PDB file of C-alpha atoms in Angstrom:
ATOM      1  CA  GLU A   1      97.731  -2.871 163.846  1.00 51.00           C
ATOM      2  CA  SER A   2      99.178  -4.938 161.216  1.00 54.00           C
ATOM      3  CA  CYS A   3      96.698  -7.885 161.962  1.00 58.00           C
ATOM      4  CA  THR A   4      93.852  -5.720 161.963  1.00 61.00           C
ATOM      5  CA  GLY A   5      94.838  -4.298 158.515  1.00 68.00           C
ATOM      6  CA  GLY A   6      95.199  -7.464 157.121  1.00 71.00           C
ATOM      7  CA  LEU A   7      92.109  -9.068 158.705  1.00 75.00           C
ATOM      8  CA  LEU A   8      89.758  -6.208 157.768  1.00 75.00           C
ATOM      9  CA  SER A   9      91.065  -6.356 154.057  1.00 75.00           C
ATOM     10  CA  SER A  10      90.459 -10.112 153.958  1.00 78.00           C
ATOM     11  CA  ARG A  11      86.875  -9.732 155.696  1.00 77.00           C
ATOM     12  CA  LEU A  12      85.981  -7.240 153.083  1.00 78.00           C
ATOM     13  CA  THR A  13      86.989  -8.828 150.166  1.00 80.00           C
ATOM     14  CA  ASP A  14      85.382 -12.095 151.500  1.00 82.00           C
ATOM     15  CA  VAL A  15      81.786 -10.776 150.909  1.00 80.00           C
ATOM     16  CA  SER A  16      80.364 -11.674 147.670  1.00 82.00           C
ATOM     17  CA  GLY A  17      80.138  -8.622 145.360  1.00 79.00           C
ATOM     18  CA  SER A  18      82.783  -6.853 147.294  1.00 76.00           C
ATOM     19  CA  SER A  19      84.153  -5.305 144.179  1.00 74.00           C
ATOM     20  CA  SER A  20      81.253  -2.939 144.100  1.00 74.00           C
ATOM     21  CA  PHE A  21      82.624  -1.256 147.057  1.00 69.00           C
ATOM     22  CA  VAL A  22      86.236  -1.929 147.271  1.00 68.00           C
ATOM     23  CA  PHE A  23      87.914  -0.617 144.429  1.00 65.00           C
ATOM     24  CA  LYS A  24      91.891  -0.942 145.375  1.00 65.00           C
ATOM     25  CA  ASN A  25      93.133  -1.947 148.638  1.00 68.00           C
ATOM     26  CA  PHE A  26      96.597  -1.800 150.142  1.00 68.00           C
ATOM     27  CA  VAL A  27      97.614  -2.950 153.527  1.00 71.00           C
ATOM     28  CA  THR A  28     101.222  -1.387 153.656  1.00 70.00           C
ATOM     29  CA  TYR A  29     103.381  -1.841 156.601  1.00 69.00           C
ATOM     30  CA  SER A  30     106.797  -0.235 155.254  1.00 73.00           C
ATOM     31  CA  ASN A  31     106.685   3.483 156.351  1.00 78.00           C
ATOM     32  CA  GLU A  32     109.243   4.369 153.210  1.00 79.00           C
ATOM     33  CA  ALA A  33     106.296   2.673 150.979  1.00 76.00           C
ATOM     34  CA  LYS A  34     103.726   4.685 152.444  1.00 81.00           C
ATOM     35  CA  ARG A  35     105.725   7.868 152.474  1.00 86.00           C
ATOM     36  CA  LYS A  36     106.713   7.379 148.644  1.00 85.00           C
ATOM     37  CA  MET A  37     103.146   6.211 147.751  1.00 85.00           C
ATOM     38  CA  LEU A  38     101.346   9.196 149.423  1.00 89.00           C
ATOM     39  CA  THR A  39     103.743  11.704 148.170  1.00 93.00           C
ATOM     40  CA  ALA A  40     103.610  10.358 144.485  1.00 92.00           C
ATOM     41  CA  THR A  41      99.909  10.406 144.459  1.00 92.00           C
ATOM     42  CA  ALA A  42      99.492  13.724 145.925  1.00 94.00           C
ATOM     43  CA  ILE A  43     101.994  15.282 143.489  1.00 95.00           C
ATOM     44  CA  ILE A  44      99.978  13.537 140.676  1.00 95.00           C
ATOM     45  CA  ILE A  45      96.581  15.030 141.980  1.00 95.00           C
ATOM     46  CA  GLN A  46      98.022  18.564 142.567  1.00 96.00           C
ATOM     47  CA  TRP A  47      99.402  18.644 139.191  1.00 96.00           C
ATOM     48  CA  ALA A  48      96.017  17.692 137.655  1.00 95.00           C
ATOM     49  CA  ALA A  49      94.064  19.995 140.098  1.00 95.00           C
ATOM     50  CA  LYS A  50      96.368  22.856 138.415  1.00 94.00           C
ATOM     51  CA  LYS A  51      95.652  22.026 135.253  1.00 93.00           C
ATOM     52  CA  GLU A  52      91.693  21.664 135.887  1.00 93.00           C
ATOM     53  CA  ALA A  53      91.609  24.950 137.713  1.00 92.00           C
ATOM     54  CA  PRO A  54      89.892  27.844 135.736  1.00 87.00           C
ATOM     55  CA  VAL A  55      92.319  29.516 133.430  1.00 71.00           C
ATOM     56  CA  ASP A  56      91.018  33.041 134.356  1.00 70.00           C
ATOM     57  CA  LYS A  57      91.846  32.338 138.216  1.00 63.00           C
ATOM     58  CA  TRP A  58      95.699  31.821 137.538  1.00 78.00           C
ATOM     59  CA  ILE A  59      96.255  32.924 141.419  1.00 91.00           C
ATOM     60  CA  LEU A  60      94.187  29.732 142.180  1.00 92.00           C
ATOM     61  CA  ARG A  61      96.192  27.548 140.023  1.00 92.00           C
ATOM     62  CA  LYS A  62      99.357  28.756 141.505  1.00 92.00           C
ATOM     63  CA  SER A  63      98.107  28.228 145.207  1.00 94.00           C
ATOM     64  CA  ILE A  64      97.149  24.625 144.842  1.00 95.00           C
ATOM     65  CA  GLN A  65      99.657  22.680 147.197  1.00 96.00           C
ATOM     66  CA  TYR A  66      99.740  19.309 149.007  1.00 95.00           C
ATOM     67  CA  THR A  67     100.648  18.078 152.361  1.00 95.00           C
ATOM     68  CA  VAL A  68     101.548  14.496 153.160  1.00 92.00           C
ATOM     69  CA  TYR A  69     100.706  13.102 156.509  1.00 89.00           C
ATOM     70  CA  PRO A  70     101.324   9.850 158.090  1.00 83.00           C
ATOM     71  CA  ASN A  71      98.436   8.086 156.672  1.00 80.00           C
ATOM     72  CA  HIS A  72      96.868  10.463 154.104  1.00 85.00           C
ATOM     73  CA  TRP A  73      97.334  13.682 151.922  1.00 90.00           C
ATOM     74  CA  LEU A  74      95.726  16.641 151.368  1.00 93.00           C
ATOM     75  CA  VAL A  75      95.606  18.539 148.150  1.00 95.00           C
ATOM     76  CA  TYR A  76      94.202  22.174 148.555  1.00 94.00           C
ATOM     77  CA  SER A  77      94.152  25.654 148.044  1.00 94.00           C
ATOM     78  CA  PRO A  78      94.611  28.041 150.962  1.00 94.00           C
ATOM     79  CA  LEU A  79      92.647  30.796 149.037  1.00 92.00           C
ATOM     80  CA  SER A  80      89.279  31.668 150.720  1.00 89.00           C
ATOM     81  CA  TYR A  81      87.554  31.811 147.446  1.00 88.00           C
ATOM     82  CA  ALA A  82      88.846  28.156 146.165  1.00 91.00           C
ATOM     83  CA  VAL A  83      85.902  26.664 147.690  1.00 91.00           C
ATOM     84  CA  PHE A  84      83.178  28.853 146.072  1.00 90.00           C
ATOM     85  CA  VAL A  85      84.740  28.222 142.755  1.00 90.00           C
ATOM     86  CA  HIS A  86      84.631  24.371 143.136  1.00 92.00           C
ATOM     87  CA  GLU A  87      81.190  24.238 144.652  1.00 92.00           C
ATOM     88  CA  GLY A  88      79.642  27.263 143.027  1.00 91.00           C
ATOM     89  CA  THR A  89      77.265  29.761 144.836  1.00 90.00           C
ATOM     90  CA  LYS A  90      73.723  30.754 145.434  1.00 91.00           C
ATOM     91  CA  PRO A  91      72.483  34.033 144.309  1.00 90.00           C
ATOM     92  CA  HIS A  92      73.498  36.368 147.490  1.00 84.00           C
ATOM     93  CA  ILE A  93      73.735  40.172 148.326  1.00 85.00           C
ATOM     94  CA  ILE A  94      77.336  41.897 148.641  1.00 80.00           C
ATOM     95  CA  ARG A  95      77.146  44.651 150.862  1.00 81.00           C
ATOM     96  CA  ALA A  96      79.927  47.325 151.654  1.00 80.00           C
ATOM     97  CA  VAL A  97      81.901  46.351 154.706  1.00 79.00           C
ATOM     98  CA  LYS A  98      84.711  48.494 155.061  1.00 76.00           C
ATOM     99  CA  LYS A  99      83.699  51.291 152.675  1.00 73.00           C
ATOM    100  CA  LYS A 100      80.350  53.214 152.593  1.00 75.00           C
ATOM    101  CA  SER A 101      79.533  52.094 149.145  1.00 77.00           C
ATOM    102  CA  LEU A 102      80.528  49.633 146.341  1.00 74.00           C
ATOM    103  CA  TYR A 103      81.561  50.769 143.020  1.00 71.00           C
ATOM    104  CA  ARG A 104      80.357  48.816 140.047  1.00 66.00           C
ATOM    105  CA  GLU A 105      80.845  49.207 136.333  1.00 68.00           C
ATOM    106  CA  LYS A 106      77.923  48.241 134.252  1.00 66.00           C
ATOM    107  CA  ALA A 107      77.609  48.867 130.264  1.00 58.00           C
ATOM    108  CA  TRP A 108      80.732  51.464 130.511  1.00 59.00           C
ATOM    109  CA  VAL A 109      78.862  53.424 133.274  1.00 64.00           C
ATOM    110  CA  GLY A 110      79.868  53.384 136.948  1.00 68.00           C
ATOM    111  CA  TYR A 111      77.623  53.530 139.781  1.00 69.00           C
ATOM    112  CA  PHE A 112      77.835  53.221 143.801  1.00 74.00           C
ATOM    113  CA  ALA A 113      75.643  51.328 145.751  1.00 76.00           C
ATOM    114  CA  LYS A 114      75.565  50.098 149.588  1.00 79.00           C
ATOM    115  CA  SER A 115      74.769  46.709 148.370  1.00 80.00           C
ATOM    116  CA  VAL A 116      74.631  44.710 144.925  1.00 76.00           C
ATOM    117  CA  LYS A 117      72.739  41.548 144.146  1.00 80.00           C
ATOM    118  CA  HIS A 118      75.071  38.795 143.011  1.00 79.00           C
ATOM    119  CA  PRO A 119      73.799  36.183 140.699  1.00 84.00           C
ATOM    120  CA  TRP A 120      74.621  32.578 141.310  1.00 86.00           C
ATOM    121  CA  THR A 121      77.985  31.313 140.101  1.00 86.00           C
ATOM    122  CA  LYS A 122      78.307  27.891 138.486  1.00 91.00           C
ATOM    123  CA  ALA A 123      80.317  25.217 140.200  1.00 92.00           C
ATOM    124  CA  ASN A 124      83.501  24.384 138.549  1.00 92.00           C
ATOM    125  CA  PRO A 125      84.487  21.159 140.626  1.00 93.00           C
ATOM    126  CA  PHE A 126      88.289  21.099 139.301  1.00 93.00           C
ATOM    127  CA  PHE A 127      89.373  19.076 142.219  1.00 93.00           C
ATOM    128  CA  THR A 128      86.974  16.338 141.846  1.00 93.00           C
ATOM    129  CA  ARG A 129      87.709  16.258 137.905  1.00 93.00           C
ATOM    130  CA  ALA A 130      91.550  16.050 139.149  1.00 94.00           C
ATOM    131  CA  VAL A 131      90.979  12.897 141.073  1.00 92.00           C
ATOM    132  CA  GLU A 132      88.797  11.276 138.450  1.00 92.00           C
ATOM    133  CA  GLN A 133      91.068  11.762 135.618  1.00 94.00           C
ATOM    134  CA  THR A 134      94.249  10.584 137.473  1.00 93.00           C
ATOM    135  CA  LYS A 135      92.785   7.490 138.998  1.00 90.00           C
ATOM    136  CA  ASP A 136      94.461   5.150 136.576  1.00 90.00           C
ATOM    137  CA  LYS A 137      97.859   7.005 136.859  1.00 93.00           C
ATOM    138  CA  VAL A 138      97.616   7.207 140.611  1.00 89.00           C
ATOM    139  CA  ILE A 139      96.903   3.145 140.617  1.00 85.00           C
ATOM    140  CA  ALA A 140      99.924   2.530 138.258  1.00 89.00           C
ATOM    141  CA  LYS A 141     102.276   4.836 140.448  1.00 88.00           C
ATOM    142  CA  CYS A 142     101.236   2.769 143.626  1.00 82.00           C
ATOM    143  CA  ASN A 143     101.655  -0.409 141.840  1.00 83.00           C
ATOM    144  CA  GLU A 144     105.195   0.979 140.655  1.00 87.00           C
ATOM    145  CA  ILE A 145     106.298   1.824 144.176  1.00 81.00           C
ATOM    146  CA  LEU A 146     105.018  -1.382 145.671  1.00 77.00           C
ATOM    147  CA  GLN A 147     106.964  -3.367 142.933  1.00 81.00           C
ATOM    148  CA  SER A 148     110.308  -1.499 143.695  1.00 81.00           C
ATOM    149  CA  VAL A 149     109.844  -1.883 147.398  1.00 74.00           C
ATOM    150  CA  ILE A 150     109.242  -5.639 147.117  1.00 76.00           C
ATOM    151  CA  ASN A 151     112.183  -5.892 144.668  1.00 82.00           C
ATOM    152  CA  ASN A 152     114.636  -4.274 147.297  1.00 78.00           C
ATOM    153  CA  LEU A 153     113.492  -6.642 150.112  1.00 70.00           C
TER     154      LEU A 153
END
């Protein structure tokens, strides 16, 4: 595993022009360094995603969380509609499922219908923006953690 990680990194960066496809590369063997790096970067991304999530969706902001695994992290929202906020929707029809009809208020007048034509919803890629905006901060934090591990050797 350790030979493979180092060899793969070497082979990738030996290619002329590799900076176009290798942004940053760490081959980390210390489990402590991996855990610290993954946790710190997940927290940074989580904070930024909460900041970028739509204001009118405060429940969505509150739901954003992270999980750290041995080799990666995941920043996500368990809410079913989060993906629709992030990716947007196409025009679609909403049908009554549990009730016989839907109630909709329009221009101060309410009406009932078995289905409603819903216009599209514009995508609001708040997770993507969070990652893009924190790239430099994440790199700086990784460098800081690596330096502290090196200093403690």
